[in-house]
Coordinates of C-alpha atoms and ligand atoms in Angstrom, one line a residue:
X212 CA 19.3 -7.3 -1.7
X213 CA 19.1 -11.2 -2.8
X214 CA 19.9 -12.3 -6.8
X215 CA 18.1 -14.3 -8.8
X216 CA 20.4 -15.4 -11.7
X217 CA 17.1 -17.1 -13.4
X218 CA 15.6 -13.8 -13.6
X219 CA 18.6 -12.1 -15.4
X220 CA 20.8 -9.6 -13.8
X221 CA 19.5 -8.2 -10.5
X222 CA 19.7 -4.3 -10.8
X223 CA 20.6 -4.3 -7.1
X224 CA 22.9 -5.9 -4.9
X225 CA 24.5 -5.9 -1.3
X226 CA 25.5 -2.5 -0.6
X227 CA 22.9 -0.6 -2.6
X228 CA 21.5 2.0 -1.4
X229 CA 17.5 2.8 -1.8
X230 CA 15.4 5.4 -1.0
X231 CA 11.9 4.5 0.6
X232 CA 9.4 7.2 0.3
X233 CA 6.4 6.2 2.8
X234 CA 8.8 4.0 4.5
X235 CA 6.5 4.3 7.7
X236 CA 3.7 3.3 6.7
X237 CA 2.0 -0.4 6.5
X238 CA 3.1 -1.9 2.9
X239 CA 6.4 0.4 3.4
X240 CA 7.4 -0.8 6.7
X241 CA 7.0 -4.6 5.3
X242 CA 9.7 -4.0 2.9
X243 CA 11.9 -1.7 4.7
X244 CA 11.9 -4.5 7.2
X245 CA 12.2 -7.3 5.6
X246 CA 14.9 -6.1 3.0
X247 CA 17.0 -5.0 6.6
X248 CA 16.5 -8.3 7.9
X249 CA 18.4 -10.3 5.4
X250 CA 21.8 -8.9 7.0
X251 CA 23.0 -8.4 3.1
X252 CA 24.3 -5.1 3.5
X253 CA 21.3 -2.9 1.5
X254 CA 21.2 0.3 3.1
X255 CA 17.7 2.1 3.2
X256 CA 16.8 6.1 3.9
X257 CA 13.2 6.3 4.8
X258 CA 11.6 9.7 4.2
X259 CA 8.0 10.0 5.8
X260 CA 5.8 12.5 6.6
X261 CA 4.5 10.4 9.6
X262 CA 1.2 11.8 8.8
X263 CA -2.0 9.7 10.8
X264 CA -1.1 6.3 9.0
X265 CA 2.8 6.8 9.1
X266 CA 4.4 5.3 12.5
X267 CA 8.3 5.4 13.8
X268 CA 6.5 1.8 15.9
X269 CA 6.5 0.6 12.7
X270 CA 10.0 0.3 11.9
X271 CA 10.9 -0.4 15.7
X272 CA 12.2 -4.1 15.0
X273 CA 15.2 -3.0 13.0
X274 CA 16.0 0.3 15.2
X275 CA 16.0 -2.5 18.0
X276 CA 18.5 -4.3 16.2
X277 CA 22.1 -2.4 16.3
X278 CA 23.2 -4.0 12.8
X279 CA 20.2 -3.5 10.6
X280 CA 19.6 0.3 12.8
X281 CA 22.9 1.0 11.5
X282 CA 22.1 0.6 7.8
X283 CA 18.7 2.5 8.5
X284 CA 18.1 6.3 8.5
X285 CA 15.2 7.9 8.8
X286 CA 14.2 11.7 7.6
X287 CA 11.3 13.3 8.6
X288 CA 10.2 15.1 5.6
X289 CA 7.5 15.4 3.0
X290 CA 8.0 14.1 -0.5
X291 CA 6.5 17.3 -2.0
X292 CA 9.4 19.2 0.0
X293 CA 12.0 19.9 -3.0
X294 CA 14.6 20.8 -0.9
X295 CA 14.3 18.0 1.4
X296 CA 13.9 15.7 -1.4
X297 CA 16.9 16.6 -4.4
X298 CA 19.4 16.1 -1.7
X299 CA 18.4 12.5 -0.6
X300 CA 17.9 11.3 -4.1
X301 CA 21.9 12.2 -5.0
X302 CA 23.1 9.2 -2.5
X303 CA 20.6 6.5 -4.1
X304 CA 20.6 3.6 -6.8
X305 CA 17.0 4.0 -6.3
X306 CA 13.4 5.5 -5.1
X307 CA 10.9 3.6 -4.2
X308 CA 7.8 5.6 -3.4
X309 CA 5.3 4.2 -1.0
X310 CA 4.2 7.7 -0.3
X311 CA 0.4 8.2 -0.2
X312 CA -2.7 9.0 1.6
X313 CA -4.5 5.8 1.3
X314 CA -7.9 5.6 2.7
X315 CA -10.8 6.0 -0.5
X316 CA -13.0 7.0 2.5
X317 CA -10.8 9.7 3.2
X318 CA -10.6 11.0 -0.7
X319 CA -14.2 11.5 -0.6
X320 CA -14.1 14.1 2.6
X321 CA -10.8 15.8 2.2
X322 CA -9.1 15.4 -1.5
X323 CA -6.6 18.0 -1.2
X324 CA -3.6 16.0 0.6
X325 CA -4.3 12.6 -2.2
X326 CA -3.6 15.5 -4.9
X327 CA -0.4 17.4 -3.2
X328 CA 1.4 14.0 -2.2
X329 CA 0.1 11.7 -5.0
X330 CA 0.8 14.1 -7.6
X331 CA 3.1 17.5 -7.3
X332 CA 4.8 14.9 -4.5
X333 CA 5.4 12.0 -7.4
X334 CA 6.9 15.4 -9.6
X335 CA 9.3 16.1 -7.1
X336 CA 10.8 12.9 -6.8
X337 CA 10.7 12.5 -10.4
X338 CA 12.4 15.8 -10.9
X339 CA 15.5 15.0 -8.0
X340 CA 15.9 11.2 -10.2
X341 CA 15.7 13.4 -13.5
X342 CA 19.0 15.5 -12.1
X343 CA 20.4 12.3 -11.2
X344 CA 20.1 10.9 -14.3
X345 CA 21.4 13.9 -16.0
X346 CA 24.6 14.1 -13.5
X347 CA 25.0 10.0 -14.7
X348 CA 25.1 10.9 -18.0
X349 CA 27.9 13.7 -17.3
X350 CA 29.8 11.2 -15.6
X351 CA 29.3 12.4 -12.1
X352 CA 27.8 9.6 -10.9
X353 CA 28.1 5.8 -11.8
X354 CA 24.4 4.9 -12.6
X355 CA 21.0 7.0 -12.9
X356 CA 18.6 5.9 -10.5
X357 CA 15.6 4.0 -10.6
X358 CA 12.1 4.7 -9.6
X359 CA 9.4 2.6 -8.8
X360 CA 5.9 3.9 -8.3
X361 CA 3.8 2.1 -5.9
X362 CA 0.4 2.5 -7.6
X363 CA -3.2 0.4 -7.6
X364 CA -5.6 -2.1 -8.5
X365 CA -7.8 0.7 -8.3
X366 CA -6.7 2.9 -11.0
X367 CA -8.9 0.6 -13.5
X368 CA -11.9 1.2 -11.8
X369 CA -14.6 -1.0 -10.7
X370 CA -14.5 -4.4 -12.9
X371 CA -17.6 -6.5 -13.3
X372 CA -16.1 -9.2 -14.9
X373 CA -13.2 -10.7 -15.8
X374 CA -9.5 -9.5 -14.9
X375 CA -7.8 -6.2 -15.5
X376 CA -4.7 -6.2 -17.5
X377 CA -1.5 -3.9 -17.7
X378 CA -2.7 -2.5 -20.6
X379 CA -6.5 -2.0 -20.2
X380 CA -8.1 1.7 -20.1
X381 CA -7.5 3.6 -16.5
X382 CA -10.8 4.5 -15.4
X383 CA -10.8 5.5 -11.9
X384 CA -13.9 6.4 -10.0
X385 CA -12.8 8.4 -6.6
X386 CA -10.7 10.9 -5.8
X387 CA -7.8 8.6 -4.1
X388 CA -7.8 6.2 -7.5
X389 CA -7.5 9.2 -9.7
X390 CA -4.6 10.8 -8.0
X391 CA -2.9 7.2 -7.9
X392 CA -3.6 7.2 -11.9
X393 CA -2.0 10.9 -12.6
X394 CA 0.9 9.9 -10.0
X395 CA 1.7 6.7 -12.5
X396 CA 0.9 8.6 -15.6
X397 CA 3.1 11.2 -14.6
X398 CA 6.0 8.7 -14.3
X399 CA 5.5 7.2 -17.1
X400 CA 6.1 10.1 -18.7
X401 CA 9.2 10.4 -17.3
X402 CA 10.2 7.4 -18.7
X403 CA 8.8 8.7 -22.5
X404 CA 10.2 12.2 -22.3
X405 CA 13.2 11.8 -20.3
X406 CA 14.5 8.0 -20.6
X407 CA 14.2 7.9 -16.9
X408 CA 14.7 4.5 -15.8
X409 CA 10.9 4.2 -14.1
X410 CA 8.8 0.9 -13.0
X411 CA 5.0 0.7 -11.9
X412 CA 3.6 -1.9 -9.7
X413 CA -0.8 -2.2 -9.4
X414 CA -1.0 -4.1 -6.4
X415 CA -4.7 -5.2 -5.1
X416 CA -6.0 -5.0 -1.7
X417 CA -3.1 -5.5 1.2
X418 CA -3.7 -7.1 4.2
X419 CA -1.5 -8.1 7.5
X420 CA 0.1 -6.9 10.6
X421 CA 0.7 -2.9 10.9
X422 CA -2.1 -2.3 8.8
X423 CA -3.4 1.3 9.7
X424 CA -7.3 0.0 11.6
X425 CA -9.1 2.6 9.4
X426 CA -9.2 -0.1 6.4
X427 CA -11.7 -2.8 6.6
X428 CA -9.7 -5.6 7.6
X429 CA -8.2 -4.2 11.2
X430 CA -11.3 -2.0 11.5
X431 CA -13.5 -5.1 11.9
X432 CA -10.7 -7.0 13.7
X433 CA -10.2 -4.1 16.3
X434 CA -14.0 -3.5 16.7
X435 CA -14.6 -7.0 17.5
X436 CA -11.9 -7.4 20.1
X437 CA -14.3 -4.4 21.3
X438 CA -17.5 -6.1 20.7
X439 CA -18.2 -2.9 19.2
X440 CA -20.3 -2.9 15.9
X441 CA -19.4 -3.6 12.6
X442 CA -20.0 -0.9 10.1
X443 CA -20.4 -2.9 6.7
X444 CA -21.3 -0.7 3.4
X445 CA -24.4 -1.6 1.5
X446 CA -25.0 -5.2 0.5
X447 CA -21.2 -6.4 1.5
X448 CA -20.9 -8.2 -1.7
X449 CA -18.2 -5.8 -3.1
X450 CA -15.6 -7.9 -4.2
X451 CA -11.7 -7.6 -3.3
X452 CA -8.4 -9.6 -4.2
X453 CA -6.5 -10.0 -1.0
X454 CA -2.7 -9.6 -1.0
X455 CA -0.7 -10.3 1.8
X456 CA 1.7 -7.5 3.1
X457 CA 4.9 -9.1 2.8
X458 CA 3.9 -10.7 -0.7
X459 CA 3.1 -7.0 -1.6
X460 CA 6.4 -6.2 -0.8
X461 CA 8.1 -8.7 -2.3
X462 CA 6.6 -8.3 -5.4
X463 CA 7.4 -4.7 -5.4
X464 CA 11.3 -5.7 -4.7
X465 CA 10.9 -8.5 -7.8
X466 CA 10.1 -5.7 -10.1
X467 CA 12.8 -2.9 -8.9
X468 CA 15.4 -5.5 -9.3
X469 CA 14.1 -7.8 -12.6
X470 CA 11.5 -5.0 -14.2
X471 CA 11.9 -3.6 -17.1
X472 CA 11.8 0.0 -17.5
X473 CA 8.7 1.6 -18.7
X474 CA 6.8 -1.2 -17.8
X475 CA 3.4 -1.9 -15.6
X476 CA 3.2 -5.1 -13.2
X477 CA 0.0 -5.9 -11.7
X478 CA 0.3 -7.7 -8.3
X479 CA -3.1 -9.7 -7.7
X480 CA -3.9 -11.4 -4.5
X481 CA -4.2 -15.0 -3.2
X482 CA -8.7 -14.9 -2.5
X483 CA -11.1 -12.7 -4.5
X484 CA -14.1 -13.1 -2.3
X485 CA -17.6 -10.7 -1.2
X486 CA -16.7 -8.4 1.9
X487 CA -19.4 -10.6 3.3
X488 CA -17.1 -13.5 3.4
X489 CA -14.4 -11.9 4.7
X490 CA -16.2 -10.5 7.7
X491 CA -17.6 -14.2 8.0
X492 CA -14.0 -15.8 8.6
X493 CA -12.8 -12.6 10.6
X494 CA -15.6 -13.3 13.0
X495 CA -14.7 -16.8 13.3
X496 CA -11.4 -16.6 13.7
X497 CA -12.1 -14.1 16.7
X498 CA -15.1 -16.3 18.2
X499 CA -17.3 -13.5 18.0
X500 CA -21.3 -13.3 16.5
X501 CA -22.1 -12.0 13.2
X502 CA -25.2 -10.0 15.3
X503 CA -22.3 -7.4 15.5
X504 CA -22.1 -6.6 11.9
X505 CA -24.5 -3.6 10.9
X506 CA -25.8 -2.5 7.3
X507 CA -24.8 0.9 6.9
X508 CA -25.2 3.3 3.8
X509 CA -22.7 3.0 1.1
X510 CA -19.7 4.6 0.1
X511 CA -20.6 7.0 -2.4
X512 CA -19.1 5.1 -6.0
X513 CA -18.1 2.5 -4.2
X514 CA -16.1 0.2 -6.7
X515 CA -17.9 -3.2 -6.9
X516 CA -14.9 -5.0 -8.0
X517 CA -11.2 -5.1 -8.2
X518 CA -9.3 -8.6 -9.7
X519 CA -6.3 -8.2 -11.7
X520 CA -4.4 -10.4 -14.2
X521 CA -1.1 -11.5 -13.2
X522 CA 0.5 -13.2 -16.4
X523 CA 3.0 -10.4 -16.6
X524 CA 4.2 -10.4 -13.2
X525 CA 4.5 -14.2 -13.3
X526 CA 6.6 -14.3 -16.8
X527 CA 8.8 -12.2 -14.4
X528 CA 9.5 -15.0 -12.4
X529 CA 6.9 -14.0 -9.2
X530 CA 4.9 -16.3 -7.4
X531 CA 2.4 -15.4 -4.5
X532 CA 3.2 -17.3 -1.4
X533 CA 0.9 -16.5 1.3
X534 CA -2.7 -18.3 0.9
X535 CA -5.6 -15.9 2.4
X536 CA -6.8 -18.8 5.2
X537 CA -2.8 -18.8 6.6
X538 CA -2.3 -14.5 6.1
X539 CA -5.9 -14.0 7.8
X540 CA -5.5 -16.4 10.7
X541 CA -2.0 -14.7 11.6
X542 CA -3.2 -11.4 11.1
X543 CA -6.0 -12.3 13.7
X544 CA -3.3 -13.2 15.8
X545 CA -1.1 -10.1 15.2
X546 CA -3.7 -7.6 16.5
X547 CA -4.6 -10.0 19.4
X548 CA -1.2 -9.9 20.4
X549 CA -0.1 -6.1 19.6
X550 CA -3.1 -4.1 21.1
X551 CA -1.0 -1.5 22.2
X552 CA 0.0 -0.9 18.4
X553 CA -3.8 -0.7 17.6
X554 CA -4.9 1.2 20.4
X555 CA -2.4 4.1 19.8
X556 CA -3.5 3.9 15.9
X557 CA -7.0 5.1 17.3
X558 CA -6.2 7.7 19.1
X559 CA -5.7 11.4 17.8
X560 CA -7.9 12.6 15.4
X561 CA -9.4 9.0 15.2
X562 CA -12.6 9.6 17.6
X563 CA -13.4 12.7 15.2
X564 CA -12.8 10.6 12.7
X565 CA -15.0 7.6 13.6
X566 CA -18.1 9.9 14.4
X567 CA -17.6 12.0 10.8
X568 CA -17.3 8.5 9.0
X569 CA -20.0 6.2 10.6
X570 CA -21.5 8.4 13.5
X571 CA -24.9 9.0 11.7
X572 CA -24.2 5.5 9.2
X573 CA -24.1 3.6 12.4
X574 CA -27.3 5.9 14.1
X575 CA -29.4 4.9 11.0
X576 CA -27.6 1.3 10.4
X577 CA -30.0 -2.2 9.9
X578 CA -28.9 -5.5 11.1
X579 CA -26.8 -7.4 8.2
X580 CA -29.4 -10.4 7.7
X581 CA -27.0 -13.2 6.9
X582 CA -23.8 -14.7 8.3
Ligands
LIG81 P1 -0.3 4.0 4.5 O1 -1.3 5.0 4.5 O2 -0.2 2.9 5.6 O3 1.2 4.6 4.4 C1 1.5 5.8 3.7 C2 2.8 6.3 4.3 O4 3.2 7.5 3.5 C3 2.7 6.8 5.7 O5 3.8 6.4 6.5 C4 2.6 8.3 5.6 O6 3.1 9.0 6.7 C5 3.5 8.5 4.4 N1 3.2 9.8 3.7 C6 2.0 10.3 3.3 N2 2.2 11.5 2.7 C7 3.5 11.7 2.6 C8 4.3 12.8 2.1 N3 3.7 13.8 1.5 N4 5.6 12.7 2.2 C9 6.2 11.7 2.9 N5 5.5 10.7 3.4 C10 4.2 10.7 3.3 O7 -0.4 3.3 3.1 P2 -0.1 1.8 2.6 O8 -1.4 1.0 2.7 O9 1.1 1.3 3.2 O10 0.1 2.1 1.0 C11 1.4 2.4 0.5 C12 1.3 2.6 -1.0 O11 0.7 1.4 -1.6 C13 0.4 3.8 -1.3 O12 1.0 4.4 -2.4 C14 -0.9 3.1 -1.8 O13 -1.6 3.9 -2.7 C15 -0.4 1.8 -2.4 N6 -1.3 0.7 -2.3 C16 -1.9 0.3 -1.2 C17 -2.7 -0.8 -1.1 C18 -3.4 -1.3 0.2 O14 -4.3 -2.1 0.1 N7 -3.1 -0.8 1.3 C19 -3.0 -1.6 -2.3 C20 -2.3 -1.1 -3.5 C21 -1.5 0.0 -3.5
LIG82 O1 -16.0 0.3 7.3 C1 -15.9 -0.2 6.2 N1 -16.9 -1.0 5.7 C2 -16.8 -1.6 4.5 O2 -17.8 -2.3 4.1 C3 -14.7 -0.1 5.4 C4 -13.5 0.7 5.9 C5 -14.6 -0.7 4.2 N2 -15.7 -1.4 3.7 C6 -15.6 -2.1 2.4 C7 -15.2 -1.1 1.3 C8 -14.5 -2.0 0.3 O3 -15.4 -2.7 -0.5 O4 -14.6 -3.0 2.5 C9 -13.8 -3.0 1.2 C10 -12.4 -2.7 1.5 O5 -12.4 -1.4 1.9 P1 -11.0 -0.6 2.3 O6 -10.3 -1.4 3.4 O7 -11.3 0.8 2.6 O8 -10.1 -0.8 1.0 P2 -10.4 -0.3 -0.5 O9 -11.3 0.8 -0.6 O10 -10.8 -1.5 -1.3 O11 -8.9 0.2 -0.9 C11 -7.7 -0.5 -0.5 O12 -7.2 -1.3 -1.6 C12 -6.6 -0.6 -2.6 C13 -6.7 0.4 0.0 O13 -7.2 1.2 1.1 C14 -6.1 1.3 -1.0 O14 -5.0 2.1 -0.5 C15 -5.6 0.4 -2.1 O15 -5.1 1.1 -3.2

């Protein structure tokens, strides 16, 4: 993993060795990649679940590429899985848990997996580090490892105005945000009880290639290759703060190697805008009418708005690169040239999906005046 001597010491160097929880997934994959990538020696152990959003496809680059493939293992397992879990955990400097269900739409329908991973899964991991630190401390091994919980935006609820901050009141509103909340409060506490060396990242809405086509982004992307409608909720003047993928994860590797433990970093995006907006440059990036985009009934608390302060992060030493015009134009062209990606993504359970989710919003949808 790259130094940056103007940060201070860099807690991890060539030849670490970290442990990436969700390592399948969309924001996951990024990193995983793009840490293998830089040839520097930093070997990775994914453990995943592969649940619907978790895909091998997704780390097919680097298993295509003998070098970094040799510096990669990957474990089929479940974070809540104690046994798979404690033994992983003794080979690593760190743990770096990506591991979630993800979609709010999804909370509201069917809590109980947000719960198991997001929370008695987070205590398993923190219990296998807690060992670990207690075998450091007996001289067993060299260093206690570190663990950085992958958490979000959407722990501080829906903000009218003005940006949240690390230390502002968690009030989250569904059932995904609220298990995100007790999965970082639970670490923390970790950190307070145990002096387990524990970082927290809060990043805002991720967009870019590999991203799972339930989320609004590829949703509307996908659909519109389709010319089939676009199911937007309410008024579409929610408001989001898009991050790009691989800024996501390389903020998340700024604070494992320069955070400090305890702490909370917020990672804002490049473009607060409406959903309307969005949908508006989607369309014309893909040269396709806004008479495809449908009024459908809300999601039920739908969070108005999400925009985070990013002071801390920045006194860290981390700037966002990608601006939201550049990410979104080659994200356009990421689905338009990986269709086969997509179209296996919605397969499965995803036509049983589709009709629970917007079957009857679509039946009883308006036409979006505007554009
Ligand atoms: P994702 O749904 O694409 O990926 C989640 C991954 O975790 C999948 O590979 C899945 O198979 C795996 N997983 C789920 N349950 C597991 C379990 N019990 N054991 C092992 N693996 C399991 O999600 P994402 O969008 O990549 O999000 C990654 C993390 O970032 C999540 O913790 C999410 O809450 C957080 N986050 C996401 C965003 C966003 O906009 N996507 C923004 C902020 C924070
Ligand atoms: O069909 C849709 N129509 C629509 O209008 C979908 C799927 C979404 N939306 C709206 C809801 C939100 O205002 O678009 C906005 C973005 O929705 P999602 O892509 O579902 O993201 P969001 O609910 O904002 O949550 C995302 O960002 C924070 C991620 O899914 C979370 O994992 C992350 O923590």
């Amino acid at each position: 993993m790259t130094a940056d001597p103007a940060r201070g010491r860099a807690r991890f160097g060539p030849g670490s060795h970290l442990l990436v929880t969700g390592g399948a997934g969309f924001i996951g994959s990024c990193f995983v990649r793009e840490i293998l990538a830089r040839h520097d020696g930093t070997r990775i152990t994914v453990l995943d679940k592969l649940t619907y959003a978790g895909n091998r496809a997704n780390l097919a680059a680097i298993e295509a590429d003998p070098e970094q493939a040799d510096r990669l293992r990957f474990v089929l397992g479940d974070i809540a899985d104690p046994a798979v879990v404690g033994p992983l955990v003794e080979d690593v400097d760190a743990v770096v848990n990506f591991a979630a269900e993800s979609h709010v739409d999804r909370s509201i329908h069917d809590p109980e997996a947000f719960l198991v991973t997001g929370v008695i899964g987070v205590h398993v991991l923190l219990e296998a580090c807690r060992r670990e630190a207690t075998r450091a401390a007996a001289g067993q091994r060299a260093t206690p490892p570190r663990f950085l919980q992958v958490s979000t935006d959407e722990v501080y609820g829906s903000v009218e105005t003005g940006h949240s901050r690390e230390d502002d009141r968690l009030e989250p509103r569904s059932p995904y945000s609220a298990a995100k909340a007790a999965g970082e409060l639970l670490a923390r506490s970790y950190f307070v009880t145990h002096g387990l060396d524990v970082v927290v990242t809060r990043g805002s809405n991720t967009y870019g290639p590999y991203h799972h086509p339930e989320k609004l982004i590829p949703l509307f992307i996908t659909n519109a290759i389709d010319d089939r409608p676009l199911p937007l909720y309410g008024d579409g003047l929610q408001r989001r703060d898009w991050l790009h993928v691989s800024d996501h994860a390389g903020a998340i590797e700024h604070v494992l190697q320069f955070g400090h433990p305890g702490e909370v970093y917020n990672v804002p995006g490049s473009a607060e805008l409406p959903n309307r907006d969005v949908v508006t440059r989607l369309l014309d990036l893909l040269g396709k009418p806004w008479s495809l985009v449908r009024q459908v009934d809300d999601r039920p608390g739908h969070d108005r708005r999400y925009a985070l302060d990013g002071t801390k992060l920045r006194g860290l030493g981390w700037r966002n690169r990608m601006s939201f015009d550049e990410g979104l134009a080659a994200t356009v062209a990421w689905f338009g040239a990986n269709e086969a990606w997509w179209r296996a993504a919605r397969s499965g359970d995803w036509d049983d999906y589709y009709e629970r989710q917007y079957g009857a919003r679509l039946a009883g949808s308006v036409d979006a005046a505007g554009g």
